């Protein structure tokens, strides 16, 4: 089935949102240089204040595009300025660990008549005691039979408990570290992400919101296991300072995503509201456990900050 597509005809723009030069960015671009299908252009999406810089690879096809700082704004500018029909939307802190990862993403997209394709990432799903807490409070619920991974009334989602990739999963959301997609579909449906999620520094749900918008516009996103990568930002994400922003976003960003995307699809708003409140109790429990295990109040303080943000920054309607 893979042989039915001439991969040499797949021309794509690699759209990388970043805040500036880093060794991680160099490693990502180097991993792109090792791919069986290489980008036709690279767009580095930067905040206005960042000066251009040089990379070791692809300098002749690299362009800089500028916007205000923010995951949604920077991705949008990249989508608008890209030249090619296919896009590979990337965060700047991943490295592909297989040389045919990008090929597999695009070939799977085309073979499955999908509008987007994302890699499976085991670190996206809870383990240990978190797995139990997430399931109890409807934050993330494991499933072994579903091939369609959907959102829950709480704004949480199902996830494959024992992944079986005999065929791709169809997903409503997921991580946006790496998304192979079709530019025309995004432009036609104005799919760029929810700018309201940029009101706090760490917009954790903007990826899920972006992918969910593909689904609500009538598109299909698939998840495959044949495009492995390493997340270089994993250690940084577990620091106490980063946990502060993570738990802040657990309240604010989850509320914005639930309100703007999930609640509206349920006729019975009371059930959806109760489900969301129950999930927030779960996040409070998680912040307390994190504070105890790290002997730091930063996770709980972040949770409190999130509730303050919710009442001070969330658009009311």
CSV table of C-alpha atoms in Angstrom, one decimal:
chain,number,residue,atom,x,y,z
A,1,UNK,CA,0.0,0.0,0.0
A,2,UNK,CA,2.9,2.4,0.8
A,3,UNK,CA,4.3,1.7,-2.7
A,4,UNK,CA,1.2,3.3,-4.3
A,5,UNK,CA,2.5,6.7,-3.6
A,6,UNK,CA,5.6,8.3,-5.1
A,7,UNK,CA,7.2,9.9,-2.1
A,8,UNK,CA,9.4,12.1,-4.3
A,9,UNK,CA,6.3,14.0,-5.2
A,10,UNK,CA,5.6,15.0,-1.6
A,11,UNK,CA,6.8,18.6,-1.2
A,12,UNK,CA,6.3,20.0,2.2
A,13,UNK,CA,7.1,23.1,4.3
A,14,UNK,CA,8.6,22.4,7.7
A,15,UNK,CA,7.0,25.0,10.0
A,16,UNK,CA,8.9,25.3,13.3
A,17,UNK,CA,7.8,27.6,16.0
A,18,UNK,CA,10.6,28.6,18.3
A,19,UNK,CA,11.7,31.5,20.5
A,20,UNK,CA,15.2,31.6,19.1
A,21,UNK,CA,18.4,29.7,18.4
A,22,UNK,CA,19.1,26.6,20.5
A,23,UNK,CA,21.0,23.4,20.4
A,24,UNK,CA,17.7,21.6,20.4
A,25,UNK,CA,16.6,23.4,17.3
A,26,UNK,CA,19.9,22.4,15.6
A,27,UNK,CA,19.3,18.8,16.5
A,28,UNK,CA,15.8,18.9,15.1
A,29,UNK,CA,16.9,20.4,11.8
A,30,UNK,CA,19.7,17.9,11.6
A,31,UNK,CA,17.2,15.0,12.0
A,32,UNK,CA,15.2,16.5,9.2
A,33,UNK,CA,18.3,16.5,7.0
A,34,UNK,CA,18.5,12.7,7.6
A,35,UNK,CA,14.9,12.0,6.5
A,36,UNK,CA,14.1,10.0,3.4
A,37,UNK,CA,11.9,13.0,2.2
A,38,UNK,CA,13.4,16.3,3.1
A,39,UNK,CA,11.6,19.6,3.4
A,40,UNK,CA,11.3,21.8,0.4
A,41,UNK,CA,11.5,24.8,2.7
A,42,UNK,CA,11.9,25.5,6.4
A,43,UNK,CA,10.0,28.3,8.1
A,44,UNK,CA,11.3,29.4,11.5
A,45,UNK,CA,8.4,31.2,13.3
A,46,UNK,CA,9.9,33.7,15.7
A,47,UNK,CA,8.6,36.5,18.0
A,48,UNK,CA,9.2,40.0,16.6
A,49,UNK,CA,12.1,40.7,18.9
A,50,UNK,CA,14.4,37.8,17.8
A,51,UNK,CA,17.1,38.5,15.2
A,52,UNK,CA,17.7,36.0,12.4
A,53,UNK,CA,20.5,33.4,12.8
A,54,UNK,CA,22.2,30.6,10.9
A,55,UNK,CA,21.8,26.9,11.2
A,56,UNK,CA,24.2,24.1,10.1
A,57,UNK,CA,21.7,22.6,7.7
A,58,UNK,CA,19.2,24.0,5.1
A,59,UNK,CA,20.3,27.6,5.3
A,60,UNK,CA,19.5,28.1,1.6
A,61,UNK,CA,15.9,27.1,2.0
A,62,UNK,CA,15.2,28.5,5.5
A,63,UNK,CA,13.0,31.6,5.9
A,64,UNK,CA,12.2,33.6,9.1
A,65,UNK,CA,8.6,34.7,9.7
A,66,UNK,CA,7.6,36.9,12.6
A,67,UNK,CA,4.6,37.4,14.8
A,68,UNK,CA,3.8,38.2,18.4
A,69,UNK,CA,5.1,35.6,20.8
A,70,UNK,CA,2.8,32.7,21.4
A,71,UNK,CA,2.3,29.1,20.2
A,72,UNK,CA,-0.9,29.9,18.3
A,73,UNK,CA,0.3,33.2,16.7
A,74,UNK,CA,3.6,31.7,15.6
A,75,UNK,CA,2.1,28.6,14.1
A,76,UNK,CA,-0.6,30.7,12.3
A,77,UNK,CA,2.1,32.9,10.7
A,78,UNK,CA,4.0,29.8,9.5
A,79,UNK,CA,0.8,28.3,7.9
A,80,UNK,CA,0.0,31.6,6.2
A,81,UNK,CA,3.5,32.1,4.8
A,82,UNK,CA,4.3,28.5,3.7
A,83,UNK,CA,4.7,27.9,0.0
A,84,UNK,CA,3.8,24.2,-0.3
A,85,UNK,CA,0.7,22.1,-0.2
A,86,UNK,CA,1.8,19.9,2.7
A,87,UNK,CA,3.0,21.1,6.1
A,88,UNK,CA,5.0,19.6,8.8
A,89,UNK,CA,4.2,21.6,11.9
A,90,UNK,CA,6.9,21.2,14.5
A,91,UNK,CA,7.9,22.3,18.0
A,92,UNK,CA,11.6,23.0,18.3
A,93,UNK,CA,12.5,20.4,21.0
A,94,UNK,CA,12.0,17.1,19.3
A,95,UNK,CA,14.3,14.9,17.3
A,96,UNK,CA,13.2,12.2,14.9
A,97,UNK,CA,14.7,8.8,15.8
A,98,UNK,CA,13.9,7.1,12.5
A,99,UNK,CA,15.0,8.4,9.1
A,100,UNK,CA,11.6,7.5,7.5
A,101,UNK,CA,9.4,9.1,10.2
A,102,UNK,CA,8.3,12.0,8.0
A,103,UNK,CA,7.7,9.8,5.0
A,104,UNK,CA,5.5,7.5,7.1
A,105,UNK,CA,3.5,10.5,8.4
A,106,UNK,CA,2.7,11.8,4.9
A,107,UNK,CA,2.2,8.4,3.3
A,108,UNK,CA,-0.2,7.4,6.1
A,109,UNK,CA,-2.0,10.7,5.7
A,110,UNK,CA,-2.5,10.1,2.0
A,111,UNK,CA,-3.3,6.4,2.2
A,112,UNK,CA,-6.0,7.0,4.8
A,113,UNK,CA,-7.5,10.1,3.1
A,114,UNK,CA,-6.8,12.1,6.2
A,115,UNK,CA,-6.2,15.8,6.7
A,116,UNK,CA,-3.6,15.4,9.5
A,117,UNK,CA,-1.3,12.7,10.8
A,118,UNK,CA,0.5,12.7,14.2
A,119,UNK,CA,3.0,10.3,15.8
A,120,UNK,CA,2.1,8.2,18.9
A,121,UNK,CA,3.9,9.5,22.0
A,122,UNK,CA,3.9,7.2,25.0
A,123,UNK,CA,4.8,10.2,27.3
A,124,UNK,CA,1.5,11.8,26.5
A,125,UNK,CA,-0.3,9.3,28.7
A,126,UNK,CA,-0.3,8.9,32.5
A,127,UNK,CA,1.5,6.0,34.3
A,128,UNK,CA,1.5,4.8,37.9
A,129,UNK,CA,-0.7,6.5,40.4
A,130,UNK,CA,-1.4,9.3,37.9
A,131,UNK,CA,-3.1,6.7,35.6
A,132,UNK,CA,-5.6,5.9,38.4
A,133,UNK,CA,-6.3,9.5,39.3
A,134,UNK,CA,-6.6,10.6,35.7
A,135,UNK,CA,-9.2,7.9,35.1
A,136,UNK,CA,-11.2,8.5,38.3
A,137,UNK,CA,-11.6,12.2,37.5
A,138,UNK,CA,-12.1,11.9,33.8
A,139,UNK,CA,-8.9,13.6,32.8
A,140,UNK,CA,-7.6,10.7,30.7
A,141,UNK,CA,-9.4,7.4,30.5
A,142,UNK,CA,-7.8,4.3,29.1
A,143,UNK,CA,-9.6,2.2,26.5
A,144,UNK,CA,-8.6,-1.0,24.8
A,145,UNK,CA,-11.4,-1.3,22.1
A,146,UNK,CA,-11.9,2.1,20.7
A,147,UNK,CA,-10.3,3.0,17.4
A,148,UNK,CA,-11.7,6.5,17.6
A,149,UNK,CA,-10.0,8.4,20.4
A,150,UNK,CA,-12.5,11.1,21.4
A,151,UNK,CA,-12.8,13.8,24.0
A,152,UNK,CA,-14.9,13.4,27.1
A,153,UNK,CA,-17.6,15.8,28.5
A,154,UNK,CA,-15.0,17.0,31.0
A,155,UNK,CA,-12.6,18.1,28.3
A,156,UNK,CA,-10.4,15.1,29.1
A,157,UNK,CA,-10.0,12.3,26.6
A,158,UNK,CA,-9.8,8.6,26.0
A,159,UNK,CA,-6.4,7.1,25.2
A,160,UNK,CA,-5.3,3.6,24.0
A,161,UNK,CA,-4.4,1.5,27.0
A,162,UNK,CA,-2.6,-1.2,25.0
A,163,UNK,CA,-1.9,0.5,21.7
A,164,UNK,CA,-2.5,-1.7,18.6
A,165,UNK,CA,-1.4,-0.1,15.4
A,166,UNK,CA,-2.5,-2.7,12.9
A,167,UNK,CA,-4.3,0.3,11.5
A,168,UNK,CA,-4.0,4.0,12.6
A,169,UNK,CA,-6.2,5.4,15.3
A,170,UNK,CA,-8.5,8.3,14.4
A,171,UNK,CA,-8.1,11.0,17.0
A,172,UNK,CA,-9.9,14.2,18.0
A,173,UNK,CA,-6.9,15.6,19.8
A,174,UNK,CA,-3.3,15.0,20.7
A,175,UNK,CA,0.1,16.6,21.0
A,176,UNK,CA,1.1,19.2,18.5
A,177,UNK,CA,4.8,18.6,18.7
A,178,UNK,CA,4.7,17.1,15.2
A,179,UNK,CA,1.7,17.4,12.8
A,180,UNK,CA,1.7,16.5,9.1
A,181,UNK,CA,-1.2,18.2,7.5
A,182,UNK,CA,-2.7,19.8,4.4
A,183,UNK,CA,-2.3,23.5,4.1
A,184,UNK,CA,-5.3,24.1,1.9
A,185,UNK,CA,-7.7,22.5,4.4
A,186,UNK,CA,-6.4,24.6,7.2
A,187,UNK,CA,-6.7,27.8,5.2
A,188,UNK,CA,-10.1,27.0,3.8
A,189,UNK,CA,-11.5,26.4,7.4
A,190,UNK,CA,-9.3,29.1,9.1
A,191,UNK,CA,-7.8,26.5,11.4
A,192,UNK,CA,-4.9,28.1,13.3
A,193,UNK,CA,-5.7,27.5,16.9
A,194,UNK,CA,-7.6,29.3,19.7
A,195,UNK,CA,-5.8,32.7,20.4
A,196,UNK,CA,-7.5,32.9,23.8
A,197,UNK,CA,-5.2,30.1,25.0
A,198,UNK,CA,-2.2,32.5,24.7
A,199,UNK,CA,-3.4,34.6,27.6
A,200,UNK,CA,-1.1,32.7,29.9
A,201,UNK,CA,2.6,31.7,29.2
A,202,UNK,CA,2.0,27.9,29.0
A,203,UNK,CA,-0.8,27.1,26.7
A,204,UNK,CA,-1.0,23.4,27.2
A,205,UNK,CA,-4.3,22.8,25.4
A,206,UNK,CA,-3.6,24.7,22.2
A,207,UNK,CA,-2.4,21.5,20.5
A,208,UNK,CA,-5.5,19.6,21.3
A,209,UNK,CA,-7.7,22.6,20.4
A,210,UNK,CA,-5.9,22.8,17.0
A,211,UNK,CA,-6.4,19.2,16.2
A,212,UNK,CA,-10.0,19.2,17.4
A,213,UNK,CA,-10.7,22.0,15.0
A,214,UNK,CA,-9.6,19.8,12.1
A,215,UNK,CA,-12.2,17.2,13.3
A,216,UNK,CA,-15.1,19.8,13.7
A,217,UNK,CA,-14.3,21.1,10.2
A,218,UNK,CA,-15.0,17.7,8.8
A,219,UNK,CA,-11.4,16.5,8.6
A,220,UNK,CA,-9.7,13.4,9.9
A,221,UNK,CA,-6.6,13.2,12.0
A,222,UNK,CA,-4.9,9.8,12.4
A,223,UNK,CA,-2.2,8.7,14.9
A,224,UNK,CA,0.5,6.2,13.8
A,225,UNK,CA,3.4,4.5,15.6
A,226,UNK,CA,5.9,4.5,12.7
A,227,UNK,CA,7.2,8.1,13.2
A,228,UNK,CA,9.1,7.9,16.4
A,229,UNK,CA,10.8,10.9,18.0
A,230,UNK,CA,12.5,11.9,21.2
A,231,UNK,CA,11.2,14.8,23.2
A,232,UNK,CA,14.2,16.9,24.2
A,233,UNK,CA,12.1,19.1,26.5
A,234,UNK,CA,10.9,16.3,28.7
A,235,UNK,CA,13.4,17.1,31.5
A,236,UNK,CA,12.7,20.8,31.4
A,237,UNK,CA,9.0,20.1,31.6
A,238,UNK,CA,9.4,18.4,35.0
A,239,UNK,CA,11.2,21.3,36.8
A,240,UNK,CA,9.3,22.9,39.7
A,241,UNK,CA,9.1,26.2,37.9
A,242,UNK,CA,7.6,24.6,34.8
A,243,UNK,CA,5.2,22.6,37.0
A,244,UNK,CA,3.9,25.9,38.3
A,245,UNK,CA,3.0,27.0,34.8
A,246,UNK,CA,1.7,23.6,34.0
A,247,UNK,CA,-0.8,23.6,36.9
A,248,UNK,CA,-1.7,27.2,36.2
A,249,UNK,CA,-2.6,26.0,32.7
A,250,UNK,CA,-4.4,22.9,34.0
A,251,UNK,CA,-7.1,25.3,35.3
A,252,UNK,CA,-7.1,28.2,32.8
A,253,UNK,CA,-6.3,26.4,29.5
A,254,UNK,CA,-8.5,23.4,30.3
A,255,UNK,CA,-11.4,25.7,31.1
A,256,UNK,CA,-10.9,27.8,27.9
A,257,UNK,CA,-10.7,24.6,25.7
A,258,UNK,CA,-13.7,23.0,27.4
A,259,UNK,CA,-15.8,26.1,27.2
A,260,UNK,CA,-14.9,27.0,23.6
A,261,UNK,CA,-14.8,23.5,22.1
A,262,UNK,CA,-16.3,20.8,24.2
A,263,UNK,CA,-19.3,22.2,26.1
A,264,UNK,CA,-21.1,23.3,23.0
A,265,UNK,CA,-21.4,19.8,21.6
A,266,UNK,CA,-23.5,18.6,24.5
A,267,UNK,CA,-27.2,19.5,24.7
A,268,UNK,CA,-27.2,18.8,28.4
A,269,UNK,CA,-24.8,21.5,29.7
A,270,UNK,CA,-25.3,20.5,33.3
A,271,UNK,CA,-23.7,17.0,32.8
A,272,UNK,CA,-20.8,18.6,30.9
A,273,UNK,CA,-20.3,21.2,33.6
A,274,UNK,CA,-20.3,18.7,36.4
A,275,UNK,CA,-17.8,16.6,34.5
A,276,UNK,CA,-15.5,19.6,34.1
A,277,UNK,CA,-15.8,20.5,37.8
A,278,UNK,CA,-15.0,16.9,38.7
A,279,UNK,CA,-11.9,17.0,36.5
A,280,UNK,CA,-10.7,20.2,38.2
A,281,UNK,CA,-11.0,18.5,41.6
A,282,UNK,CA,-8.7,15.9,40.1
A,283,UNK,CA,-6.1,18.5,39.1
A,284,UNK,CA,-6.2,20.0,42.7
A,285,UNK,CA,-5.5,16.5,44.0
A,286,UNK,CA,-2.6,16.1,41.5
A,287,UNK,CA,-1.1,19.5,42.4
A,288,UNK,CA,-1.2,18.6,46.1
A,289,UNK,CA,0.5,15.2,45.5
A,290,UNK,CA,3.1,16.9,43.3
A,291,UNK,CA,3.8,19.5,46.0
A,292,UNK,CA,4.3,16.8,48.6
A,293,UNK,CA,6.5,14.6,46.5
A,294,UNK,CA,8.7,17.5,45.4
A,295,UNK,CA,8.6,19.3,48.8
A,296,UNK,CA,7.6,22.5,47.0
A,297,UNK,CA,4.5,24.5,47.0
A,298,UNK,CA,5.0,25.6,43.4
A,299,UNK,CA,2.6,23.1,41.8
A,300,UNK,CA,-0.2,24.0,44.3
A,301,UNK,CA,0.6,27.8,43.8
A,302,UNK,CA,0.3,27.3,40.1
A,303,UNK,CA,-3.1,25.7,40.6
A,304,UNK,CA,-4.3,28.7,42.7
A,305,UNK,CA,-2.9,31.1,40.0
A,306,UNK,CA,-4.9,29.2,37.4
A,307,UNK,CA,-8.1,29.9,39.2
A,308,UNK,CA,-7.2,33.6,39.6
A,309,UNK,CA,-6.5,33.7,35.8
A,310,UNK,CA,-9.8,32.0,35.1
A,311,UNK,CA,-11.8,34.8,36.8
A,312,UNK,CA,-9.5,37.7,35.7
A,313,UNK,CA,-8.6,36.7,32.1
A,314,UNK,CA,-11.2,34.4,30.7
A,315,UNK,CA,-13.6,36.0,28.2
A,316,UNK,CA,-17.0,36.0,29.7
A,317,UNK,CA,-20.2,34.9,27.9
